[in-house]
Amino acid sequence: MRILFLITAFVFVSTCVPVFAAEETFIVETTVADADTTPPTAPSNLTATPISTSRIDLAWDASADDVSIAGYRVFRDAVAIATTTATSYADTGLTASTTYSYYLDAFDPTGNTSSSSVAVATTTRAETVTNTGGGGGGGNVFYLDSLEIVPNEYGVRIQYVTRSSLRGVVRWGQSAAYELGASSEETFSRTHETVLTGLLPGTRYLFSLEGVTPSGGGQVIIESSFTTNTLDDTTPPTNPRAFSGTASGTDVVLSWLNPNDSDFASVRIIRSDRFYPLDTADGWLVYEGSGTSFHDVDVLAGGTQYYAIFAYDIHGNISSGAVTAVSPEGAPSVSETPPDEEGAPYSVGPLEFSFADLIFSQDGERRFVSDDNTLVVDGGKPVTVQLPYNLAPEALKAAVFQARMQNEDGDDTLFLLRADEDKEFYTATIGPFTEAGITSAFVVMYDFLNSQVGYVRGLIDSRFVTSDGETGEVAVDAPWFTTIPIVLRLSIFVCIVVMLVIVTYSRRKASVVQM
């Protein structure tokens, strides 16, 4: 993928200055070197190796730069923790049996910063307790020589060695009552291992080790605790929405709404003058942080600018991206939006799929498109959109999903559909629609000439569902009677039927009397 970098050279020449010395005139010219605006390449091949219960060693391949590399910033769980000039770093003071995520970026002497490396995660070693237990002398049969606790997401392996041959009993629970169970060995031995399963991820448990001698004597050897590992989070965050840019002279004012994900960390905005940036390395990094607006200075002199915003969570996962384009004032705006007037076609171009072939889901539950190309969603929840990879054109460069909300905010955001590693789907997750209404939705396809291949169109009917399952708000332009709760509608219907029966019966009875 080609990325165009613009480098502007500034040359300053001093005025001629006469110097009176020996009746000669000297001319002094000063030249300032070209400004360095090229960022380094991203660090690669980052590895994280657990060394102990409190230390993880990081190593990576050096970045490249047209001038030189000044150093690297190291991030743990999306927080900068160190700056180094080496290609390795030892992170210490950590907690045993805890998973940490790392990534880093490089910077040069002029402050240009690279894109971040691929994030990696690893877990510190589990604690090993030695010479622990009842008694301290060599004659105590309940003496514990060693203990190792190795938790995973749903269980734990407890290995220990006793001074004498014992039958071990392990009790565990979430309280000192050890209410969840007990596991007793059938044979006597000095080496012991108990594996517990069916536990909850990221949960603290208490346990006790008891020893029973061949003669029947017993004693608690140790009481301690462990915490199961948290589940690895590989789910990308929800995309920012309402991402838009406005021209102000040669500047661009960007604004957006951050996702409401509980693990949201920051956003990163990339700019290109060629096409929408397709990932975080496809252009210039212009903003990184957790704000909701940014003023990009003096950029429209070069023509239309394309922006993409990506959300990061604390685990290093990245959203598929939302995009926008801004043209100079007075210039024709970039109009990549398909027509939305009544009667417009639902599919244009040589595409082998329809709006109904898209896979929509909320909270892991699939939402299906009706025969009239309308999808009903819960407006209070994020929506995941997937296009099967095998349905996309072979020459596809980018797929953009556009949800156009007809509300006061004018929320009209374009979201990149990103291909997964297994090339099964192009996927994007968009935030809640926040208002009930009819949303025009498109999937627009682009080839490698940045031209539209075609698009499919449909409607999204955003509704809000209350805790009892009733629709709290209904779509705009829905029939008036849909505003009445379904239970009340059924009651009214039954009443009308009963009244009709009574009226009919009364009329027939009156006719019989007259006869």
Short mmCIF file of C-alpha atoms in Angstrom, two decimals:
data_model
loop_
_atom_site.label_atom_id
_atom_site.label_comp_id
_atom_site.label_asym_id
_atom_site.label_seq_id
_atom_site.Cartn_x
_atom_site.Cartn_y
_atom_site.Cartn_z
CA MET A 1 0.00 0.00 0.00
CA ARG A 2 1.38 3.34 -1.03
CA ILE A 3 1.41 6.18 1.46
CA LEU A 4 2.24 9.67 0.29
CA PHE A 5 4.31 11.73 2.67
CA LEU A 6 4.58 15.49 2.02
CA ILE A 7 7.84 17.09 3.08
CA THR A 8 8.12 20.87 2.80
CA ALA A 9 11.59 22.41 2.64
CA PHE A 10 12.19 25.90 3.98
CA VAL A 11 15.34 27.74 2.90
CA PHE A 12 16.25 31.04 4.45
CA VAL A 13 18.92 33.29 2.92
CA SER A 14 20.26 36.21 4.87
CA THR A 15 20.48 39.64 3.34
CA CYS A 16 23.81 40.84 2.15
CA VAL A 17 25.58 42.53 5.02
CA PRO A 18 28.48 44.87 4.17
CA VAL A 19 31.43 44.48 6.51
CA PHE A 20 34.00 47.25 6.47
CA ALA A 21 37.38 45.65 6.90
CA ALA A 22 40.34 46.34 4.68
CA GLU A 23 37.94 48.09 2.33
CA GLU A 24 36.38 44.72 1.31
CA THR A 25 32.76 43.64 1.39
CA PHE A 26 31.82 40.14 2.57
CA ILE A 27 28.52 38.43 1.75
CA VAL A 28 27.31 35.86 4.28
CA GLU A 29 24.63 33.31 3.25
CA THR A 30 22.95 31.02 5.78
CA THR A 31 20.97 27.94 4.79
CA VAL A 32 18.68 26.06 7.15
CA ALA A 33 18.32 22.34 6.47
CA ASP A 34 15.03 20.77 5.38
CA ALA A 35 12.58 20.16 8.22
CA ASP A 36 12.23 16.47 9.14
CA THR A 37 8.56 15.50 9.14
CA THR A 38 8.92 11.80 8.35
CA PRO A 39 8.04 9.51 11.27
CA PRO A 40 10.05 6.36 12.02
CA THR A 41 8.73 2.95 11.11
CA ALA A 42 6.85 1.06 13.81
CA PRO A 43 8.89 -1.28 16.05
CA SER A 44 8.43 -4.90 15.03
CA ASN A 45 8.65 -8.42 16.47
CA LEU A 46 7.85 -7.33 20.02
CA THR A 47 8.16 -10.20 22.51
CA ALA A 48 7.25 -10.36 26.20
CA THR A 49 8.85 -13.04 28.38
CA PRO A 50 7.84 -13.65 32.03
CA ILE A 51 11.02 -13.94 34.12
CA SER A 52 9.57 -14.16 37.62
CA THR A 53 6.47 -13.40 39.65
CA SER A 54 7.18 -9.68 39.36
CA ARG A 55 9.19 -9.21 36.15
CA ILE A 56 8.53 -9.38 32.40
CA ASP A 57 11.29 -8.76 29.85
CA LEU A 58 10.47 -7.05 26.54
CA ALA A 59 12.53 -7.14 23.33
CA TRP A 60 11.93 -5.87 19.80
CA ASP A 61 13.54 -5.11 16.46
CA ALA A 62 14.74 -1.56 15.92
CA SER A 63 12.71 0.97 13.94
CA ALA A 64 14.12 2.78 10.91
CA ASP A 65 14.16 6.53 10.26
CA ASP A 66 15.50 8.81 7.54
CA VAL A 67 17.62 10.62 10.15
CA SER A 68 17.92 8.63 13.38
CA ILE A 69 15.93 7.01 16.16
CA ALA A 70 15.87 8.96 19.43
CA GLY A 71 14.11 6.32 21.51
CA TYR A 72 11.07 4.20 22.23
CA ARG A 73 8.03 4.65 24.47
CA VAL A 74 6.86 1.51 26.28
CA PHE A 75 3.16 1.10 27.10
CA ARG A 76 1.71 -1.36 29.61
CA ASP A 77 -2.07 -1.82 29.47
CA ALA A 78 -2.29 1.31 27.25
CA VAL A 79 -0.40 3.48 29.77
CA ALA A 80 3.12 4.81 29.01
CA ILE A 81 5.52 3.45 31.64
CA ALA A 82 9.01 4.11 30.26
CA THR A 83 11.19 5.65 27.56
CA THR A 84 14.35 3.90 26.42
CA THR A 85 16.98 4.10 23.70
CA ALA A 86 17.62 0.33 23.81
CA THR A 87 15.66 -2.40 22.04
CA SER A 88 14.80 -4.17 25.26
CA TYR A 89 13.20 -3.30 28.58
CA ALA A 90 12.68 -5.09 31.92
CA ASP A 91 9.32 -4.31 33.53
CA THR A 92 9.50 -4.98 37.27
CA GLY A 93 7.32 -4.57 40.34
CA LEU A 94 4.50 -6.62 38.83
CA THR A 95 1.99 -8.95 40.49
CA ALA A 96 2.24 -12.73 40.35
CA SER A 97 -0.11 -14.67 38.05
CA THR A 98 -1.27 -11.46 36.36
CA THR A 99 -1.65 -10.83 32.62
CA TYR A 100 -0.16 -7.64 31.18
CA SER A 101 -0.43 -6.22 27.65
CA TYR A 102 2.38 -4.24 26.00
CA TYR A 103 3.02 -2.20 22.89
CA LEU A 104 5.51 0.55 21.99
CA ASP A 105 6.27 3.25 19.47
CA ALA A 106 9.42 4.98 18.24
CA PHE A 107 10.28 8.68 17.98
CA ASP A 108 13.04 10.64 16.24
CA PRO A 109 14.99 13.72 17.41
CA THR A 110 12.44 16.13 15.92
CA GLY A 111 9.52 14.51 17.76
CA ASN A 112 7.98 12.53 14.91
CA THR A 113 6.31 9.44 16.36
CA SER A 114 5.76 6.11 14.63
CA SER A 115 2.63 4.03 14.65
CA SER A 116 2.46 1.62 17.56
CA SER A 117 3.77 -1.91 17.37
CA VAL A 118 1.54 -4.94 17.50
CA ALA A 119 0.39 -5.48 21.09
CA VAL A 120 1.51 -8.61 22.95
CA ALA A 121 0.39 -10.01 26.29
CA THR A 122 1.85 -12.45 28.80
CA THR A 123 1.35 -13.55 32.41
CA THR A 124 3.83 -13.29 35.27
CA ARG A 125 4.89 -16.52 36.94
CA ALA A 126 2.88 -17.99 39.80
CA GLU A 127 4.16 -17.74 43.35
CA THR A 128 6.11 -20.63 44.85
CA VAL A 129 6.01 -20.93 48.63
CA THR A 130 8.80 -22.92 50.29
CA ASN A 131 9.33 -24.16 53.85
CA THR A 132 5.82 -23.20 54.87
CA GLY A 133 3.40 -24.98 57.16
CA GLY A 134 2.74 -26.27 60.62
CA GLY A 135 5.86 -26.47 62.73
CA GLY A 136 9.39 -25.52 61.92
CA GLY A 137 11.46 -28.52 62.94
CA GLY A 138 12.54 -31.43 60.84
CA GLY A 139 10.52 -33.85 62.98
CA ASN A 140 7.12 -32.35 62.11
CA VAL A 141 5.43 -34.72 59.65
CA PHE A 142 3.14 -31.93 58.45
CA TYR A 143 6.03 -29.75 57.34
CA LEU A 144 5.58 -28.36 53.79
CA ASP A 145 8.74 -28.37 51.66
CA SER A 146 7.28 -26.55 48.65
CA LEU A 147 4.04 -25.29 47.20
CA GLU A 148 3.26 -24.12 43.66
CA ILE A 149 -0.07 -22.65 42.56
CA VAL A 150 -0.72 -22.41 38.80
CA PRO A 151 -4.10 -20.82 38.00
CA ASN A 152 -5.75 -20.54 34.60
CA GLU A 153 -9.01 -18.94 33.52
CA TYR A 154 -11.33 -21.68 34.80
CA GLY A 155 -9.27 -23.59 37.34
CA VAL A 156 -6.00 -24.09 39.18
CA ARG A 157 -3.30 -26.72 39.65
CA ILE A 158 -1.94 -26.99 43.20
CA GLN A 159 1.33 -28.91 43.54
CA TYR A 160 3.10 -29.40 46.87
CA VAL A 161 5.69 -31.58 48.57
CA THR A 162 5.46 -32.64 52.22
CA ARG A 163 8.30 -33.71 54.51
CA SER A 164 6.65 -37.07 55.20
CA SER A 165 4.24 -39.34 53.36
CA LEU A 166 0.72 -37.99 53.80
CA ARG A 167 -2.70 -38.17 52.21
CA GLY A 168 -3.61 -34.67 51.10
CA VAL A 169 -6.99 -32.98 51.38
CA VAL A 170 -7.72 -29.70 49.57
CA ARG A 171 -10.75 -27.59 50.54
CA TRP A 172 -11.76 -24.45 48.62
CA GLY A 173 -14.37 -21.74 48.36
CA GLN A 174 -14.91 -18.01 48.13
CA SER A 175 -15.03 -17.73 51.92
CA ALA A 176 -13.21 -19.25 54.89
CA ALA A 177 -16.01 -21.82 55.10
CA TYR A 178 -14.59 -23.48 51.95
CA GLU A 179 -18.15 -23.96 50.77
CA LEU A 180 -17.36 -25.07 47.21
CA GLY A 181 -15.92 -28.49 47.94
CA ALA A 182 -13.08 -30.75 49.05
CA SER A 183 -10.77 -33.12 47.20
CA SER A 184 -9.13 -35.99 49.09
CA GLU A 185 -6.28 -38.18 47.83
CA GLU A 186 -6.62 -41.96 48.07
CA THR A 187 -2.94 -42.79 48.58
CA PHE A 188 -0.11 -41.59 50.80
CA SER A 189 2.81 -39.75 49.20
CA ARG A 190 5.28 -36.92 49.67
CA THR A 191 4.42 -35.34 46.29
CA HIS A 192 0.88 -34.12 45.73
CA GLU A 193 -1.12 -32.52 42.93
CA THR A 194 -4.74 -31.41 42.89
CA VAL A 195 -6.47 -29.86 39.88
CA LEU A 196 -9.62 -27.81 40.44
CA THR A 197 -11.90 -26.99 37.50
CA GLY A 198 -15.17 -25.18 36.93
CA LEU A 199 -14.03 -21.94 38.56
CA LEU A 200 -14.86 -18.41 37.47
CA PRO A 201 -12.32 -16.27 35.57
CA GLY A 202 -10.71 -13.39 37.44
CA THR A 203 -12.03 -14.57 40.82
CA ARG A 204 -10.27 -14.90 44.20
CA TYR A 205 -10.63 -18.23 46.01
CA LEU A 206 -9.54 -19.35 49.48
CA PHE A 207 -8.17 -22.85 50.05
CA SER A 208 -6.63 -25.03 52.73
CA LEU A 209 -4.25 -27.98 52.56
CA GLU A 210 -4.70 -30.71 55.15
CA GLY A 211 -2.47 -33.72 55.74
CA VAL A 212 -3.59 -37.10 57.06
CA THR A 213 -1.00 -39.58 58.36
CA PRO A 214 -1.23 -43.38 57.90
CA SER A 215 -2.18 -43.63 61.58
CA GLY A 216 -5.18 -41.37 61.01
CA GLY A 217 -3.85 -38.16 62.51
CA GLY A 218 -4.61 -34.97 60.64
CA GLN A 219 -3.72 -31.29 60.64
CA VAL A 220 -4.14 -28.19 58.50
CA ILE A 221 -0.82 -27.57 56.77
CA ILE A 222 -1.55 -24.16 55.22
CA GLU A 223 -4.41 -21.81 54.41
CA SER A 224 -3.96 -19.45 51.49
CA SER A 225 -5.66 -18.03 48.39
CA PHE A 226 -5.29 -17.70 44.63
CA THR A 227 -6.96 -15.74 41.85
CA THR A 228 -7.92 -17.30 38.53
CA ASN A 229 -6.72 -15.62 35.35
CA THR A 230 -8.94 -13.16 33.57
CA LEU A 231 -10.16 -14.05 30.10
CA ASP A 232 -8.04 -12.76 27.25
CA ASP A 233 -9.96 -9.88 25.70
CA THR A 234 -9.58 -9.98 21.92
CA THR A 235 -12.84 -8.19 21.11
CA PRO A 236 -12.32 -4.85 19.31
CA PRO A 237 -13.98 -1.86 20.94
CA THR A 238 -16.99 -0.07 19.49
CA ASN A 239 -16.13 2.55 16.88
CA PRO A 240 -16.40 6.26 17.68
CA ARG A 241 -19.50 7.75 16.05
CA ALA A 242 -20.60 11.13 14.71
CA PHE A 243 -17.08 11.55 13.32
CA SER A 244 -17.07 14.66 11.12
CA GLY A 245 -14.78 17.41 9.90
CA THR A 246 -15.42 21.04 9.00
CA ALA A 247 -13.19 23.31 6.91
CA SER A 248 -12.11 26.57 8.56
CA GLY A 249 -9.86 28.39 6.13
CA THR A 250 -7.02 25.94 5.54
CA ASP A 251 -7.67 24.23 8.90
CA VAL A 252 -9.92 21.27 9.68
CA VAL A 253 -11.97 21.04 12.87
CA LEU A 254 -12.74 17.41 13.74
CA SER A 255 -15.29 16.19 16.28
CA TRP A 256 -16.58 12.80 17.37
CA LEU A 257 -18.24 10.85 20.19
CA ASN A 258 -16.14 8.27 22.01
CA PRO A 259 -17.54 4.76 22.58
CA ASN A 260 -19.11 3.97 25.95
CA ASP A 261 -17.18 0.69 26.35
CA SER A 262 -16.06 0.15 29.95
CA ASP A 263 -12.52 -0.69 28.79
CA PHE A 264 -12.19 2.23 26.34
CA ALA A 265 -8.70 3.79 26.50
CA SER A 266 -8.15 6.31 23.70
CA VAL A 267 -8.60 7.17 20.03
CA ARG A 268 -6.05 7.64 17.26
CA ILE A 269 -6.74 9.79 14.18
CA ILE A 270 -4.86 9.19 10.92
CA ARG A 271 -4.85 11.61 7.94
CA SER A 272 -4.14 10.98 4.25
CA ASP A 273 -4.50 13.08 1.10
CA ARG A 274 -5.09 10.02 -1.12
CA PHE A 275 -7.93 7.98 0.38
CA TYR A 276 -9.48 6.98 3.68
CA PRO A 277 -6.71 5.50 5.88
CA LEU A 278 -7.46 1.79 6.18
CA ASP A 279 -5.44 1.18 9.35
CA THR A 280 -3.37 3.01 11.96
CA ALA A 281 -0.25 2.98 9.75
CA ASP A 282 -1.92 4.21 6.56
CA GLY A 283 -1.09 7.92 6.78
CA TRP A 284 -0.10 10.64 9.25
CA LEU A 285 -0.88 10.35 12.93
CA VAL A 286 -2.50 13.70 13.81
CA TYR A 287 -4.14 13.01 17.18
CA GLU A 288 -3.99 10.48 20.01
CA GLY A 289 -5.92 10.79 23.26
CA SER A 290 -9.35 10.53 24.85
CA GLY A 291 -10.77 13.91 23.79
CA THR A 292 -13.73 14.50 21.49
CA SER A 293 -12.39 17.20 19.15
CA PHE A 294 -9.19 18.25 17.39
CA HIS A 295 -8.06 21.25 15.31
CA ASP A 296 -5.82 20.12 12.43
CA VAL A 297 -3.91 23.23 11.35
CA ASP A 298 -3.04 24.34 7.79
CA VAL A 299 -3.76 21.11 5.93
CA LEU A 300 -6.31 22.02 3.24
CA ALA A 301 -3.78 23.87 1.07
CA GLY A 302 -2.99 20.45 -0.37
CA GLY A 303 -6.61 19.73 -1.28
CA THR A 304 -9.11 17.28 0.17
CA GLN A 305 -7.97 15.44 3.30
CA TYR A 306 -9.21 12.00 4.36
CA TYR A 307 -9.38 11.04 8.03
CA ALA A 308 -9.91 7.80 9.95
CA ILE A 309 -10.45 7.50 13.70
CA PHE A 310 -9.71 4.26 15.57
CA ALA A 311 -10.68 3.41 19.15
CA TYR A 312 -8.32 1.49 21.46
CA ASP A 313 -9.25 -0.43 24.61
CA ILE A 314 -7.00 -1.10 27.61
CA HIS A 315 -6.09 -4.53 26.18
CA GLY A 316 -4.68 -3.05 22.96
CA ASN A 317 -7.60 -4.08 20.74
CA ILE A 318 -8.40 -1.65 17.91
CA SER A 319 -11.77 -0.85 16.33
CA SER A 320 -12.30 -1.15 12.57
CA GLY A 321 -12.38 2.65 12.21
CA ALA A 322 -14.72 5.47 11.22
CA VAL A 323 -13.88 7.81 8.34
CA THR A 324 -14.64 11.26 6.96
CA ALA A 325 -13.31 13.57 4.23
CA VAL A 326 -12.96 17.37 4.25
CA SER A 327 -12.50 19.59 1.17
CA PRO A 328 -11.27 23.22 1.08
CA GLU A 329 -13.92 25.92 1.40
CA GLY A 330 -15.46 26.67 -1.98
CA ALA A 331 -14.22 23.41 -3.52
CA PRO A 332 -16.59 20.58 -4.41
CA SER A 333 -17.04 18.30 -1.41
CA VAL A 334 -16.25 14.62 -1.58
CA SER A 335 -19.58 12.91 -2.14
CA GLU A 336 -19.18 9.21 -1.61
CA THR A 337 -22.74 8.81 -0.34
CA PRO A 338 -25.14 6.80 -2.52
CA PRO A 339 -28.51 8.37 -3.33
CA ASP A 340 -31.11 8.12 -0.57
CA GLU A 341 -34.23 9.37 -2.31
CA GLU A 342 -37.40 7.33 -2.38
CA GLY A 343 -37.32 4.70 -5.10
CA ALA A 344 -33.50 4.53 -5.25
CA PRO A 345 -32.20 1.04 -6.09
CA TYR A 346 -31.26 -1.30 -3.27
CA SER A 347 -28.18 -2.54 -5.11
CA VAL A 348 -25.89 -0.93 -7.68
CA GLY A 349 -22.88 -2.46 -9.41
CA PRO A 350 -21.64 -6.00 -10.03
CA LEU A 351 -22.14 -7.13 -6.42
CA GLU A 352 -23.06 -10.71 -5.57
CA PHE A 353 -24.78 -9.92 -2.29
CA SER A 354 -27.72 -7.93 -0.96
CA PHE A 355 -28.44 -6.05 2.26
CA ALA A 356 -30.06 -9.23 3.59
CA ASP A 357 -26.75 -11.11 3.20
CA LEU A 358 -25.11 -8.88 5.80
CA ILE A 359 -24.91 -10.42 9.28
CA PHE A 360 -26.13 -8.12 12.06
CA SER A 361 -25.94 -8.99 15.76
CA GLN A 362 -26.46 -7.43 19.18
CA ASP A 363 -25.19 -9.04 22.41
CA GLY A 364 -24.22 -12.10 20.36
CA GLU A 365 -27.79 -12.57 19.06
CA ARG A 366 -28.31 -12.32 15.33
CA ARG A 367 -30.78 -9.79 13.89
CA PHE A 368 -32.34 -10.66 10.54
CA VAL A 369 -33.28 -8.36 7.66
CA SER A 370 -36.94 -8.49 6.60
CA ASP A 371 -38.19 -8.95 3.04
CA ASP A 372 -38.50 -5.17 2.61
CA ASN A 373 -34.78 -4.70 3.42
CA THR A 374 -35.47 -3.40 6.93
CA LEU A 375 -33.56 -4.40 10.05
CA VAL A 376 -35.08 -3.81 13.51
CA VAL A 377 -32.51 -3.23 16.28
CA ASP A 378 -32.45 -2.20 19.92
CA GLY A 379 -31.37 1.44 19.72
CA GLY A 380 -29.73 1.28 23.14
CA LYS A 381 -27.12 -1.35 22.23
CA PRO A 382 -24.11 -1.51 19.86
CA VAL A 383 -24.60 -3.30 16.54
CA THR A 384 -22.01 -5.53 14.89
CA VAL A 385 -22.08 -5.65 11.08
CA GLN A 386 -20.39 -8.45 9.12
CA LEU A 387 -19.99 -9.01 5.39
CA PRO A 388 -18.92 -12.58 4.49
CA TYR A 389 -15.47 -12.37 2.92
CA ASN A 390 -16.37 -14.63 -0.02
CA LEU A 391 -19.18 -12.29 -1.11
CA ALA A 392 -16.93 -9.26 -1.58
CA PRO A 393 -15.47 -8.41 -5.02
CA GLU A 394 -11.97 -9.77 -5.65
CA ALA A 395 -10.58 -6.31 -6.45
CA LEU A 396 -11.92 -4.86 -3.20
CA LYS A 397 -9.73 -2.26 -1.49
CA ALA A 398 -12.18 -1.07 1.14
CA ALA A 399 -15.73 -1.60 2.32
CA VAL A 400 -17.51 1.20 4.17
CA PHE A 401 -20.72 0.84 6.17
CA GLN A 402 -22.69 4.05 6.48
CA ALA A 403 -25.50 4.55 9.00
CA ARG A 404 -27.35 7.82 8.41
CA MET A 405 -29.45 8.76 11.44
CA GLN A 406 -32.32 11.17 10.77
CA ASN A 407 -32.04 12.96 14.10
CA GLU A 408 -31.14 16.39 15.45
CA ASP A 409 -27.47 15.49 15.81
CA GLY A 410 -27.15 14.72 12.12
CA ASP A 411 -25.21 11.60 13.04
CA ASP A 412 -24.01 10.45 9.63
CA THR A 413 -20.94 8.29 10.19
CA LEU A 414 -18.99 6.07 7.80
CA PHE A 415 -17.43 2.96 9.35
CA LEU A 416 -14.68 0.84 7.82
CA LEU A 417 -15.44 -2.87 7.54
CA ARG A 418 -12.16 -4.59 8.40
CA ALA A 419 -11.23 -8.11 7.27
CA ASP A 420 -10.37 -10.50 10.10
CA GLU A 421 -7.17 -12.56 10.19
CA ASP A 422 -8.94 -15.71 9.00
CA LYS A 423 -10.52 -13.83 6.07
CA GLU A 424 -14.01 -14.94 7.00
CA PHE A 425 -15.71 -11.57 7.47
CA TYR A 426 -15.38 -7.84 7.01
CA THR A 427 -16.55 -6.53 10.40
CA ALA A 428 -17.41 -3.27 12.16
CA THR A 429 -19.10 -2.56 15.49
CA ILE A 430 -21.02 0.70 15.72
CA GLY A 431 -22.32 2.39 18.83
CA PRO A 432 -25.96 2.61 19.95
CA PHE A 433 -28.18 4.72 17.72
CA THR A 434 -29.34 6.68 20.83
CA GLU A 435 -32.67 7.67 19.24
CA ALA A 436 -35.60 5.83 17.76
CA GLY A 437 -35.93 6.35 14.05
CA ILE A 438 -35.46 5.07 10.55
CA THR A 439 -31.80 4.89 9.53
CA SER A 440 -30.67 4.66 5.93
CA ALA A 441 -27.79 2.20 5.77
CA PHE A 442 -25.34 1.44 2.98
CA VAL A 443 -22.36 -0.78 2.31
CA VAL A 444 -20.19 0.94 -0.30
CA MET A 445 -17.36 -0.92 -2.05
CA TYR A 446 -14.15 0.68 -3.41
CA ASP A 447 -11.51 -0.74 -5.74
CA PHE A 448 -7.79 0.01 -5.79
CA LEU A 449 -8.37 3.05 -8.00
CA ASN A 450 -10.39 4.53 -5.10
CA SER A 451 -13.53 4.27 -7.23
CA GLN A 452 -16.89 2.95 -6.13
CA VAL A 453 -17.53 -0.59 -7.32
CA GLY A 454 -21.12 -0.48 -6.13
CA TYR A 455 -23.27 -0.49 -3.04
CA VAL A 456 -26.19 -2.17 -1.31
CA ARG A 457 -28.83 -0.23 0.59
CA GLY A 458 -31.31 -0.97 3.36
CA LEU A 459 -33.10 0.53 6.35
CA ILE A 460 -32.45 0.14 10.07
CA ASP A 461 -35.46 0.60 12.35
CA SER A 462 -34.01 1.72 15.70
CA ARG A 463 -36.26 1.08 18.70
CA PHE A 464 -35.82 1.13 22.47
CA VAL A 465 -36.84 -1.91 24.51
CA THR A 466 -37.86 -1.63 28.16
CA SER A 467 -37.07 -4.19 30.85
CA ASP A 468 -40.45 -5.93 30.37
CA GLY A 469 -39.80 -6.42 26.66
CA GLU A 470 -42.16 -3.71 25.47
CA THR A 471 -41.06 -1.22 22.84
CA GLY A 472 -40.59 2.09 24.63
CA GLU A 473 -40.22 4.16 21.47
CA VAL A 474 -41.10 3.22 17.94
CA ALA A 475 -39.74 4.08 14.57
CA VAL A 476 -40.48 7.41 12.97
CA ASP A 477 -43.40 7.26 10.49
CA ALA A 478 -44.77 4.11 12.15
CA PRO A 479 -48.60 3.80 12.30
CA TRP A 480 -50.13 5.65 15.25
CA PHE A 481 -51.50 2.50 16.86
CA THR A 482 -47.98 1.05 17.28
CA THR A 483 -47.43 3.59 20.03
CA ILE A 484 -49.90 1.62 22.18
CA PRO A 485 -48.35 -1.25 24.20
CA ILE A 486 -49.21 -4.65 22.77
CA VAL A 487 -51.05 -5.83 25.91
CA LEU A 488 -53.35 -2.81 25.77
CA ARG A 489 -53.86 -3.32 22.05
CA LEU A 490 -55.00 -6.93 22.67
CA SER A 491 -57.37 -5.78 25.42
CA ILE A 492 -58.93 -3.18 23.13
CA PHE A 493 -59.30 -5.78 20.38
CA VAL A 494 -61.07 -8.23 22.74
CA CYS A 495 -63.42 -5.48 23.95
CA ILE A 496 -64.34 -4.55 20.38
CA VAL A 497 -65.06 -8.20 19.52
CA VAL A 498 -67.26 -8.62 22.62
CA MET A 499 -69.17 -5.42 21.81
CA LEU A 500 -69.78 -6.59 18.24
CA VAL A 501 -71.10 -9.92 19.51
CA ILE A 502 -73.44 -8.16 21.96
CA VAL A 503 -74.73 -5.76 19.31
CA THR A 504 -75.31 -8.58 16.82
CA TYR A 505 -77.13 -10.68 19.42
CA SER A 506 -79.32 -7.72 20.45
CA ARG A 507 -80.33 -7.00 16.86
CA ARG A 508 -81.27 -10.61 16.22
CA LYS A 509 -83.30 -10.74 19.43
CA ALA A 510 -85.12 -7.55 18.47
CA SER A 511 -85.95 -9.03 15.06
CA VAL A 512 -87.45 -12.15 16.67
CA VAL A 513 -89.64 -10.06 19.00
CA GLN A 514 -91.02 -8.01 16.08
CA MET A 515 -91.95 -11.16 14.24
#
